[in-house]
Coordinates of C-alpha atoms in Angstrom, one line a residue:
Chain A
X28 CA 52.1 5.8 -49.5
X29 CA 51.9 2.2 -51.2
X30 CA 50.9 0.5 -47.7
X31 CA 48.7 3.4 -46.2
X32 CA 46.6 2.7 -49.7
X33 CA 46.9 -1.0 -49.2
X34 CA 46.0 -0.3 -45.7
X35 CA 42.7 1.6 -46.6
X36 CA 41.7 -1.3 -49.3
X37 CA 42.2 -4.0 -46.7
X38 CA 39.9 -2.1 -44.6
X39 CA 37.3 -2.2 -47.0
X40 CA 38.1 -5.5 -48.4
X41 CA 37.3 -6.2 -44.6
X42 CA 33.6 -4.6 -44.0
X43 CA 32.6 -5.7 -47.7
X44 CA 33.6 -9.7 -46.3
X45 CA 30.9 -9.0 -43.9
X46 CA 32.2 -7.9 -40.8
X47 CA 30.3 -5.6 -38.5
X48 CA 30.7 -1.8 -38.8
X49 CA 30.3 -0.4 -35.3
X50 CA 28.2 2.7 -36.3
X51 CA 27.7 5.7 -34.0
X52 CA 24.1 6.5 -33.8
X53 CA 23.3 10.2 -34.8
X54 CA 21.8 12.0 -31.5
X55 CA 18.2 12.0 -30.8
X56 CA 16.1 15.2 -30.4
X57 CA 14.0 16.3 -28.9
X58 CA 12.1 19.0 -27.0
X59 CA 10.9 20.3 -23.5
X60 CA 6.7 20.0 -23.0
X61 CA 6.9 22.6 -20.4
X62 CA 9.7 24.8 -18.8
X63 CA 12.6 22.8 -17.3
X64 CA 15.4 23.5 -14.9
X65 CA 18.6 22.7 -16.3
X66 CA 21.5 21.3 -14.0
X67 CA 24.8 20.6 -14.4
X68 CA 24.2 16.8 -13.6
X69 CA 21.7 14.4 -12.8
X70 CA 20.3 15.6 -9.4
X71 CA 19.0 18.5 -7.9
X72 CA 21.7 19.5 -5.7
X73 CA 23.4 20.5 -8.7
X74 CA 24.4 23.4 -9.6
X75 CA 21.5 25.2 -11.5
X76 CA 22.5 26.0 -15.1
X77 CA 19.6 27.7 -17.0
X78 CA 16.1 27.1 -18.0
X79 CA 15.2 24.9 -21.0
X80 CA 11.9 27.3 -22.2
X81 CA 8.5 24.6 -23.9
X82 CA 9.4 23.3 -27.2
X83 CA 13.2 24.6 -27.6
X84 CA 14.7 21.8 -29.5
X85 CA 17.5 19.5 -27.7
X86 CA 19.4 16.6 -28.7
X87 CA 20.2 13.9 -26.3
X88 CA 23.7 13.2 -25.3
X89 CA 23.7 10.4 -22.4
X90 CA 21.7 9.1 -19.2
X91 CA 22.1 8.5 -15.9
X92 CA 22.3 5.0 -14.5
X93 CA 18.3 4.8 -14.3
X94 CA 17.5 7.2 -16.9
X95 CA 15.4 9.7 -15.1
X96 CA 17.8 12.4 -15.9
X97 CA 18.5 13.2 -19.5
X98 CA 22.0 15.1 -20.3
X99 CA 20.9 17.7 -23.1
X100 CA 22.0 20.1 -25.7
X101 CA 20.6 23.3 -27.0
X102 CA 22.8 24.5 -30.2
X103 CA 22.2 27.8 -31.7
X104 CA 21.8 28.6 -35.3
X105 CA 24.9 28.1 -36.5
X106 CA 25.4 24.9 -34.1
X107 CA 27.3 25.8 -31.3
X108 CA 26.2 24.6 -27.9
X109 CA 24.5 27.3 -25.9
X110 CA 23.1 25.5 -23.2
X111 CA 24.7 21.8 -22.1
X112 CA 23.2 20.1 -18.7
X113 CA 20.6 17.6 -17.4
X114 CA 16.9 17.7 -17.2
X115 CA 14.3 15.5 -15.4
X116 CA 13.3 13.1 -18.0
X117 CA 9.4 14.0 -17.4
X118 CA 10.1 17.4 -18.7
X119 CA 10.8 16.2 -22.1
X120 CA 8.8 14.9 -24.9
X121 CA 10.0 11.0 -25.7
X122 CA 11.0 10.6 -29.2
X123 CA 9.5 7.5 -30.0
X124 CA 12.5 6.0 -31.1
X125 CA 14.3 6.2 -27.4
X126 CA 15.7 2.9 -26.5
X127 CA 17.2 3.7 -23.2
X128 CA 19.3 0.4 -23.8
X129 CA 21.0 2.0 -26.4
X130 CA 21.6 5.6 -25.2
X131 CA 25.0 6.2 -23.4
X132 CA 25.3 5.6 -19.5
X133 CA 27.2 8.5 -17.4
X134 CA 29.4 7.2 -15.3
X135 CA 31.0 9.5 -14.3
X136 CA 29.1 11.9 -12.4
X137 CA 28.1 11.2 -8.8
X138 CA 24.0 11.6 -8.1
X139 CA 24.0 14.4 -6.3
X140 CA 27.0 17.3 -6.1
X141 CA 27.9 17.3 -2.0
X142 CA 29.4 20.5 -2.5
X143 CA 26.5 22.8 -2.7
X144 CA 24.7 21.0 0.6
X145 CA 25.1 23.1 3.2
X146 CA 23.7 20.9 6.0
X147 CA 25.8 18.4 6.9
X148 CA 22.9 15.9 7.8
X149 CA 21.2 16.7 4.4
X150 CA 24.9 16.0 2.6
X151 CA 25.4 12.8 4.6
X152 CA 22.3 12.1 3.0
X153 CA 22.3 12.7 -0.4
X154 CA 26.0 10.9 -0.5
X155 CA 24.3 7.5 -0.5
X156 CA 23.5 6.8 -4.3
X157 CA 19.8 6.1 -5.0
X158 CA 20.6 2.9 -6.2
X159 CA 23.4 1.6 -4.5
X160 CA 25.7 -1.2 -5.9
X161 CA 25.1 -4.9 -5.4
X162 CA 27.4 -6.3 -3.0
X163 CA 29.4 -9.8 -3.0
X164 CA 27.6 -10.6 0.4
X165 CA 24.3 -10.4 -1.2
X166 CA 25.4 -13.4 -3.8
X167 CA 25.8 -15.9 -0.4
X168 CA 22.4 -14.3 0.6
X169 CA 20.7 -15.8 -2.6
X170 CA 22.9 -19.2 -2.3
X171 CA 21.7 -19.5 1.1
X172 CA 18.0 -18.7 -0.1
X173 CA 18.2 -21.3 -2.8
X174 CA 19.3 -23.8 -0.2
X175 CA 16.1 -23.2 2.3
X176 CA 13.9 -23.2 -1.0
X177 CA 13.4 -19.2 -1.8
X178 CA 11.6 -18.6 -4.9
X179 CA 14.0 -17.1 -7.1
X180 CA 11.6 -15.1 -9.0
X181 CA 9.7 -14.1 -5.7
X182 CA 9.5 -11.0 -4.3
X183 CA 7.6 -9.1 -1.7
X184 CA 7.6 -5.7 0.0
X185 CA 7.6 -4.7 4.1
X186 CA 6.0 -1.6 5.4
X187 CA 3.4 0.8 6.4
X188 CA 0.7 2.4 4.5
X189 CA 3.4 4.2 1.8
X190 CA 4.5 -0.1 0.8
X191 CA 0.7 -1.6 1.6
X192 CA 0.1 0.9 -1.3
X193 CA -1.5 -1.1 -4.2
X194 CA 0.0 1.5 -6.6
X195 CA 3.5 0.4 -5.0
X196 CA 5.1 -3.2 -6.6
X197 CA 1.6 -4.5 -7.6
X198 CA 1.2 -2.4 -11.1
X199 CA 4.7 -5.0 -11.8
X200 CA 1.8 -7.8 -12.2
X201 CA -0.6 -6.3 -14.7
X202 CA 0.8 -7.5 -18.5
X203 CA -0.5 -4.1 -19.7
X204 CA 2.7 -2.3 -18.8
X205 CA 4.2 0.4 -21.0
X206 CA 7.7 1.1 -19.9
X207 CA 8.2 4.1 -23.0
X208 CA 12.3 4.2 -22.8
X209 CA 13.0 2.4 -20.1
X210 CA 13.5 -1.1 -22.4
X211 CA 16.3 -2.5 -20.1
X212 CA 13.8 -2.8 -17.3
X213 CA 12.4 -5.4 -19.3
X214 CA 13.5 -8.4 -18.5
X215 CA 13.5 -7.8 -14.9
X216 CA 10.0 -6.8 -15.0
X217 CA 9.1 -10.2 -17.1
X218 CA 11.2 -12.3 -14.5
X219 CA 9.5 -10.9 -11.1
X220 CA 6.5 -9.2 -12.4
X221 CA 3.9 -11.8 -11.8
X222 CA 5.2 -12.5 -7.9
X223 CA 3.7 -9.5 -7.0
X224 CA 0.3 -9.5 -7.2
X225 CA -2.1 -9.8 -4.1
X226 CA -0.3 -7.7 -1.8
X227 CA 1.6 -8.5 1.4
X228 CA 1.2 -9.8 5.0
X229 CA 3.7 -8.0 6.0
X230 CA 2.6 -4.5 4.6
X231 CA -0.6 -2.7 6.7
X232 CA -1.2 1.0 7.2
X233 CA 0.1 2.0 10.8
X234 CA 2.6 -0.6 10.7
X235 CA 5.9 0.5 12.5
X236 CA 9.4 -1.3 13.2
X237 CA 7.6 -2.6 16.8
X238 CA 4.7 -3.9 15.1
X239 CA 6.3 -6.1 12.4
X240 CA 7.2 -8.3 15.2
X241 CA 3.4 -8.4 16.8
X242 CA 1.1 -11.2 16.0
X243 CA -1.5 -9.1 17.1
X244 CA -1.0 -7.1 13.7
X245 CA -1.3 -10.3 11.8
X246 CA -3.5 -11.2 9.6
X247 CA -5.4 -13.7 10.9
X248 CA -6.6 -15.5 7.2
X249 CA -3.0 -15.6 6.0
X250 CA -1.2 -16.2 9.5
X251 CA -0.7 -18.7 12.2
X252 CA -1.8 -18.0 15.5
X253 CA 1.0 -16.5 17.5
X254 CA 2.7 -15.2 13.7
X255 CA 4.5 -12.0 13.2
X256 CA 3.6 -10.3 10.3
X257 CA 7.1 -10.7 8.9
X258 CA 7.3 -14.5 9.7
X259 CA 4.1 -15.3 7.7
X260 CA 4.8 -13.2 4.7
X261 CA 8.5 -14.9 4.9
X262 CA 6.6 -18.1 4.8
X263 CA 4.2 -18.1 2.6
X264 CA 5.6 -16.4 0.1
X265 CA 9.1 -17.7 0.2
X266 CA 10.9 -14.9 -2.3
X267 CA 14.1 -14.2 -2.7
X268 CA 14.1 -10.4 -2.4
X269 CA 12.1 -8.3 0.3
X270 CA 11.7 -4.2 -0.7
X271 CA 11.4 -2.6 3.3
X272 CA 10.4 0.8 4.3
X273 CA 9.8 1.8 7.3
X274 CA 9.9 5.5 8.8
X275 CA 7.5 8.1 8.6
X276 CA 5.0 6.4 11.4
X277 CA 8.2 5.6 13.4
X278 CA 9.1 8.8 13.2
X279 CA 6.2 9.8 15.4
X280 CA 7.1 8.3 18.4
X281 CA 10.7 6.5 18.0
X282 CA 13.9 7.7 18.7
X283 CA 17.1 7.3 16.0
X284 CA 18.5 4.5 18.4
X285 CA 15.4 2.3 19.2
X286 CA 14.5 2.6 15.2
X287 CA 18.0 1.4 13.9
X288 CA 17.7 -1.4 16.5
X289 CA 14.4 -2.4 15.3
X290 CA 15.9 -2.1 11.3
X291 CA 18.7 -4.2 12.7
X292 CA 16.4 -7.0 13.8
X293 CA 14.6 -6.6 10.3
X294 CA 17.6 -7.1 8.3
X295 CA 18.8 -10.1 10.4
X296 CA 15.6 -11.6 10.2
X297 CA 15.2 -11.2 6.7
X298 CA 19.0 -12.3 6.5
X299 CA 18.7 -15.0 8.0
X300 CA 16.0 -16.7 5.8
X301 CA 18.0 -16.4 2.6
X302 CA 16.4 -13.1 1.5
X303 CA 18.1 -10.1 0.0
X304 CA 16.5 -7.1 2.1
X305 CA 16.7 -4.0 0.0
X306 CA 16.1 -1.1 2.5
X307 CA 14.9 2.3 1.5
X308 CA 15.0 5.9 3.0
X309 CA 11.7 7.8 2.6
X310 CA 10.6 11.0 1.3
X311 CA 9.8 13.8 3.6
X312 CA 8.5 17.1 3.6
X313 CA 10.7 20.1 4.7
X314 CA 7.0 21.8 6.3
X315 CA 6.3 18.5 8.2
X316 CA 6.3 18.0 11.9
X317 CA 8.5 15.4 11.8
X318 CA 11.1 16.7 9.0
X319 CA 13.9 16.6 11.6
X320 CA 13.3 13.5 12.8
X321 CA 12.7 12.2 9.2
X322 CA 16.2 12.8 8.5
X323 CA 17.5 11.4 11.8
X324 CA 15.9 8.3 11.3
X325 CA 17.1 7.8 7.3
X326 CA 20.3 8.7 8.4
X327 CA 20.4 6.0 10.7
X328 CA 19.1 3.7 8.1
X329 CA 21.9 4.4 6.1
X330 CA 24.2 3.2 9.3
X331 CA 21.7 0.2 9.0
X332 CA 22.4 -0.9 5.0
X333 CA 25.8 0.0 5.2
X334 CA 26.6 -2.6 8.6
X335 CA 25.3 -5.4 7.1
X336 CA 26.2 -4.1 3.2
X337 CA 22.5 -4.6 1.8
X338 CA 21.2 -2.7 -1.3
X339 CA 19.8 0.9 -0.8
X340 CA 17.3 2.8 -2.8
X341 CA 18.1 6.3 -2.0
X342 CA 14.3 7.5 -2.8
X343 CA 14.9 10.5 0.0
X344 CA 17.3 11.8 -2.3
X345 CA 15.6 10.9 -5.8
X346 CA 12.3 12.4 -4.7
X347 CA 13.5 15.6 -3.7
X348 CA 13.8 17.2 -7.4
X349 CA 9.9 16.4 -8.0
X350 CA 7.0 18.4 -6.6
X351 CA 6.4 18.4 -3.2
X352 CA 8.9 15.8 -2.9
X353 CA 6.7 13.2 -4.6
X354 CA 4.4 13.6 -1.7
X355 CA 0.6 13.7 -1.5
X356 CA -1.5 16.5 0.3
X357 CA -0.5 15.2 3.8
X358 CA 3.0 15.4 3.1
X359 CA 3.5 11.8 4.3
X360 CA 2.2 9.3 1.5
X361 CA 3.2 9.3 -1.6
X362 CA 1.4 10.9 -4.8
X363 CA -0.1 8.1 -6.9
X364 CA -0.4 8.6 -10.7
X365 CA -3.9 7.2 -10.8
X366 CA -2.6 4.6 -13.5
X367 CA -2.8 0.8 -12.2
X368 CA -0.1 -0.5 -14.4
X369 CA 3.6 0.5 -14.7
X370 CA 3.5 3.8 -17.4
X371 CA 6.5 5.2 -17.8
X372 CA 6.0 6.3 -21.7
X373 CA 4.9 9.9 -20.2
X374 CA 7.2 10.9 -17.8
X375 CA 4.9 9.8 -14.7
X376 CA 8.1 9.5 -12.3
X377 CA 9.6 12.8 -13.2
X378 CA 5.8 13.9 -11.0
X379 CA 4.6 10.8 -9.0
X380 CA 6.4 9.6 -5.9
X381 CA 4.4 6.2 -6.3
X382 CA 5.9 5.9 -10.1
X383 CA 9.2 7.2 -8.8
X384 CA 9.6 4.6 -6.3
X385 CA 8.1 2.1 -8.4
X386 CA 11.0 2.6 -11.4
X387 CA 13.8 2.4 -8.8
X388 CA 12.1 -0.6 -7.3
X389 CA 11.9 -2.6 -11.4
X390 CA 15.8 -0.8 -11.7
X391 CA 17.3 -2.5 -8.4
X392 CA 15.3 -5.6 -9.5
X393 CA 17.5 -5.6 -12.8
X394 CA 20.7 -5.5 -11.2
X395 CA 19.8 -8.2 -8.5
X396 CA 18.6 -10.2 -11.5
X397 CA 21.1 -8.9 -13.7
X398 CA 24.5 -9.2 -11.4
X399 CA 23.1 -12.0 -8.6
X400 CA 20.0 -14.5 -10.1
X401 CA 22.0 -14.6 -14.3
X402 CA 25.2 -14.9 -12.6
X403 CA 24.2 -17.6 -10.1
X404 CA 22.1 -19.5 -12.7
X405 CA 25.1 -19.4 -15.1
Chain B
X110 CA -5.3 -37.2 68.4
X111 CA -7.7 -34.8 67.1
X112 CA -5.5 -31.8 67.4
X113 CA -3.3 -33.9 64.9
X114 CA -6.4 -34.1 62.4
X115 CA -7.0 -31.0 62.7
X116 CA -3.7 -29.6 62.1
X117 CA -3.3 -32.1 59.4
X118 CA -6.7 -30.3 57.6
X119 CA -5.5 -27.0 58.1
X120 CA -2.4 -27.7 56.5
X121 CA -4.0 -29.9 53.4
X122 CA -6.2 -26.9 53.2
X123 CA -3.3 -24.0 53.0
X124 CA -1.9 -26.4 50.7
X125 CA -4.6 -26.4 48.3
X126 CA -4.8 -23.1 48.3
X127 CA -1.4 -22.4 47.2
X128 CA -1.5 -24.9 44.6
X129 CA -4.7 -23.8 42.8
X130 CA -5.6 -20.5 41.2
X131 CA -8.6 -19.8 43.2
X132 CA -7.0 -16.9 45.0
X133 CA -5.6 -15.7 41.3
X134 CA -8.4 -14.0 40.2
X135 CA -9.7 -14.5 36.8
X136 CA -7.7 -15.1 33.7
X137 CA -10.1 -13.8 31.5
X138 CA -10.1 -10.8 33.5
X139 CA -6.6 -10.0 33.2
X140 CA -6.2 -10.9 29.0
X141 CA -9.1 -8.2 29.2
X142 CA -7.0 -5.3 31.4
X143 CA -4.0 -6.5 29.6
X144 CA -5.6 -5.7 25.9
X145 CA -6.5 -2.6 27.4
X146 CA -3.2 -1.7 28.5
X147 CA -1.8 -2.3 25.4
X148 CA -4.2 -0.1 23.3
X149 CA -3.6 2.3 25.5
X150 CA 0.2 2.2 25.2
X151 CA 0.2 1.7 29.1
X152 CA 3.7 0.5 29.7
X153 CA 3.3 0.1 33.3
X154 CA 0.5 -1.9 33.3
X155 CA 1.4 -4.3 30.6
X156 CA 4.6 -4.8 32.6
X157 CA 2.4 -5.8 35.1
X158 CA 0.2 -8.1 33.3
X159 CA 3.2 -9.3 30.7
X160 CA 4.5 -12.8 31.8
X161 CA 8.6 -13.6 32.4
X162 CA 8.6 -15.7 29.0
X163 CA 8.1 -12.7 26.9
X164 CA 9.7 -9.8 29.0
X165 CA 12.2 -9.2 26.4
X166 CA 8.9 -8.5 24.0
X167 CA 8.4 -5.9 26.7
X168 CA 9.0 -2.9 24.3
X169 CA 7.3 -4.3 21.5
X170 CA 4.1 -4.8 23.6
X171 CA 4.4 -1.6 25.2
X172 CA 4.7 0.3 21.9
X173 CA 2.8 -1.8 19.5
X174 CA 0.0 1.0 18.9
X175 CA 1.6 4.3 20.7
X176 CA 1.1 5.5 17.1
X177 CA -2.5 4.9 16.5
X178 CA -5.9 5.9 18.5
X179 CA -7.1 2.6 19.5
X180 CA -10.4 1.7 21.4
X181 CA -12.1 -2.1 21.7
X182 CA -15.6 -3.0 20.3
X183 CA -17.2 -5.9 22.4
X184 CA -14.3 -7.4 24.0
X185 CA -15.9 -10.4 26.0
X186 CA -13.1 -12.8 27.5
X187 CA -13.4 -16.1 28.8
X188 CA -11.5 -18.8 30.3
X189 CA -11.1 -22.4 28.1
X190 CA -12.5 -24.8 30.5
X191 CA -9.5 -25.7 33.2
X192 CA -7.2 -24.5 30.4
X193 CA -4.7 -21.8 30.1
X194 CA -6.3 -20.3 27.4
X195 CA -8.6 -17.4 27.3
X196 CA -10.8 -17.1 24.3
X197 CA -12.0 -13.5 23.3
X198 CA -14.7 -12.1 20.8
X199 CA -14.9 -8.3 19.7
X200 CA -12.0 -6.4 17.7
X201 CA -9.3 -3.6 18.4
X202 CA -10.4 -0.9 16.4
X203 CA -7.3 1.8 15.6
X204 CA -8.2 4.8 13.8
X205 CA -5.3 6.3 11.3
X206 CA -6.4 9.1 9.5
X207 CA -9.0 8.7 8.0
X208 CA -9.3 4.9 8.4
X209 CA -10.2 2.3 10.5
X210 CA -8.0 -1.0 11.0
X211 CA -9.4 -3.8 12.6
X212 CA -7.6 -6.3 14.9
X213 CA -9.9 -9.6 15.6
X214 CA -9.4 -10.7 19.3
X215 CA -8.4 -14.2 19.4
X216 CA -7.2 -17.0 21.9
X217 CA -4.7 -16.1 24.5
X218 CA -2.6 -18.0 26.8
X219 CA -2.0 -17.4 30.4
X220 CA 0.5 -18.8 32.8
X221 CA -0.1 -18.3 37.0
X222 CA 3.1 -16.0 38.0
X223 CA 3.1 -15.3 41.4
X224 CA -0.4 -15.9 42.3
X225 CA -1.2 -13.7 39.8
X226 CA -2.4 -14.6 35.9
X227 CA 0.0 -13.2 33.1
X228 CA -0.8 -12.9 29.7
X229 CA 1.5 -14.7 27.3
X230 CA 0.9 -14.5 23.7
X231 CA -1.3 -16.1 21.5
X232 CA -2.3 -19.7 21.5
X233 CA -1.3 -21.8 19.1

């Protein structure tokens, strides 16, 4: 009894002395601003739980890794749970005190729940995570960059019409961004931001695995005569990361086997000069010509990042929870937000496949210059 | 004596012939029917006209804009002097959707394969 009390003083005697007192924050609320499909995690291949009705008060429990999906409670009157699983973050009003950096990361639940895919192609897909983990291989990558003179804090972007997208990686330049939550992406933004204004040699509408290679699709003010596209944004621009997306022109007129080699040459390429490529699937639409060969060809990008173990954005599988997949009218580009600066105070990425692939773009960009550029630099 | 002259001639002459490129045809012409091959995504003719340096660009060549309409606004081709370069004004125009892209015609070279002019690339 004596040393429990003693015990309890010392404690007290301890936090009065100073010491910090690890406080658990109380959990925010908030509320839906329109009707919102509930899951039981953070993806839409989750089971569906319940619908979240306009202005029903929630409190926030956790995030997923990027923070696009929220993990929610409804309680009742007398304060037992009634409803408990994860909305779309764009659904929900943003209490203005929402720090993303200091809301709880779940880590334990996968992005997408394999079990409720019933096509096997579709749940080969949705395994890969949308952002995929960082791996050792990429640190050489960098090391070797640094040696041949790569930028660190350069970065440029490879692909047809849905990368030579102004709306896509440019907004990072404009210093009027408002991130809303999404805090943590800070730094990386600050860090790489400026690098990608003015657009890329190696990004033009039409462009297709083939044509990244022709110096006929060159342009002729920014490259040498006789220059691949690829070669003279490599060159002049130097960075240190290159975002590629190739797929839904391929997909046209290429088969699985001729597109993977191509995306083999790509990645070597970029490879080769020091430059972490960072590969990403594409969106397609279910009532598009080319749906099935869509999917063939992300599958076999998949096969691609995983041979030479270079970061994935999974944006096939993060766009399918918003409307039309994220897509514009045509079902092939991507629906811009309209803004020209990164806005992600109003939930633009829960609706825009632009702003969608632009906040998976800034969170990649934080772990390569969280877990690579720090690490390497310290 | 003048049989041996005369043989002598004929055989200087043959000679010349096989050296030269008069019998080739002209380069300018084929950097023109090869552009237009490869707008037109015709993989048997830019075989044709595609020289042995860059066969293993074949594909690339060949599929460069099978996914694009493509037609050429004032092509006009013409050989550098005794060069193997052909110059060319005019533009590859591709439509995609709704817009237009634009490919300036530059400088080509061409190499003699054959008897026949190849095109091979851009000049540097």
């Amino acid at each position: 009894m004596f040393f429990a009390r003693g015990l309890f003083l010392a404690g007290i005697v301890w936090v009065l002395a100073g010491h910090p007192v690890i406080a658990q924050e109380a959990p925010l609320e908030t509320s839906a601003h329109r009707a919102a499909v509930v899951y039981a995690g953070p993806g839409d291949s989750y089971r569906q739980l319940a619908v979240l009705r306009a202005g029903n008060a929630v409190q926030i429990i956790e995030r997923n890794n990027i923070g696009n999906w929220l993990h929610v409670q409804e309680k009742d009157r007398n304060g037992f749970v009634k409803l408990d699983g994860w909305v779309m973050m764009g659904y929900l009003n943003h209490p203005a005190e929402l720090r993303f950096s200091r809301l709880p990361v779940n880590t334990e639940l996968a992005d997408a729940d394999l079990s409720t895919v019933r096509s096997r192609s579709l749940a080969a897909l949705y395994a890969a995570p949308v952002i995929s983990p960082i791996s050792e291989a990429m640190r050489e990558v960098y090391a070797l960059g640094q040696q041949l003179g790569n930028h660190s804090d350069v970065v440029t972007k490879v692909g047809d019409s849905l990368t030579f997208n102004p709306m896509y990686l440019e907004p990072m330049s404009d210093a009027r961004y408002d991130l809303g939550p999404y805090d943590y992406l800070e730094d990386a933004l600050l860090y790489f931001g400026p690098s990608t204004a003015g657009g890329s040699a190696a990004a033009r509408m039409a462009l297709a695995t083939y044509v990244i290679f022709d110096p006929m699709w060159a342009d002729k003010t920014l490259c040498q005569p006789d220059e691949p596209p690829l070669d003279c944004e490599y060159r002049r621009k130097q960075p240190s990361v290159a975002f590629i997306l190739f797929g839904p022109n391929d997909a046209r007129h290429t088969t699985r086997e001729k597109y993977t080699e191509q995306m083999d040459k790509i990645v070597s390429e970029t490879l080769n000069r020091g430059i972490i490529p960072v590969l990403s699937t594409f969106s397609a639409h279910p009532d598009e010509t080319y749906w099935q060969q869509s999917i063939e060809l992300n599958l076999g990008l998949l096969d691609v990042a995983a041979r030479y173990d270079v970061p994935l954005i999974n944006l096939w599988a993060a766009a399918r929870a918003l409307p039309d997949y994220g897509l514009d009218i045509d079902k092939v580009h991507m629906k811009n937000s309209g803004f020209t600066y990164l806005k992600f105070s109003t939930g633009h990425e829960s609706w825009y496949g632009t702003s969608l692939r632009n906040l998976l773009t800034l969170k990649m960009l934080d772990e390569i210059y969280h877990k690579i550029i720090l690490e390497a630099d310290s | 004596m003048r049989k041996g002259v005369l043989a002598a001639l004929v055989v200087l002459l043959l000679a010349g012939c096989a050296g030269g490129d008069s019998g080739a045809g002209d380069p300018a012409e084929a950097v023109e029917r090869y552009i237009q091959a490869k707008i037109a995504a015709d993989a048997e003719a830019v075989r044709a006209l595609l020289c042995s340096d860059m066969e293993a660009d074949f594909d690339r060549e060949a599929g460069s804009f099978a996914g694009v309409e493509a037609r050429l606004e004032g092509m006009d081709c013409r050989r550098d002097g005794d060069t193997n370069v052909v110059r060319c004004q005019g533009k590859i125009v591709a439509t995609y959707g709704p817009e237009n892209l634009d490919f300036p015609l530059t400088a080509y070279r061409v190499v003699l394969e054959g008897g026949v002019w190849k095109w091979c690339g851009e000049a540097g």
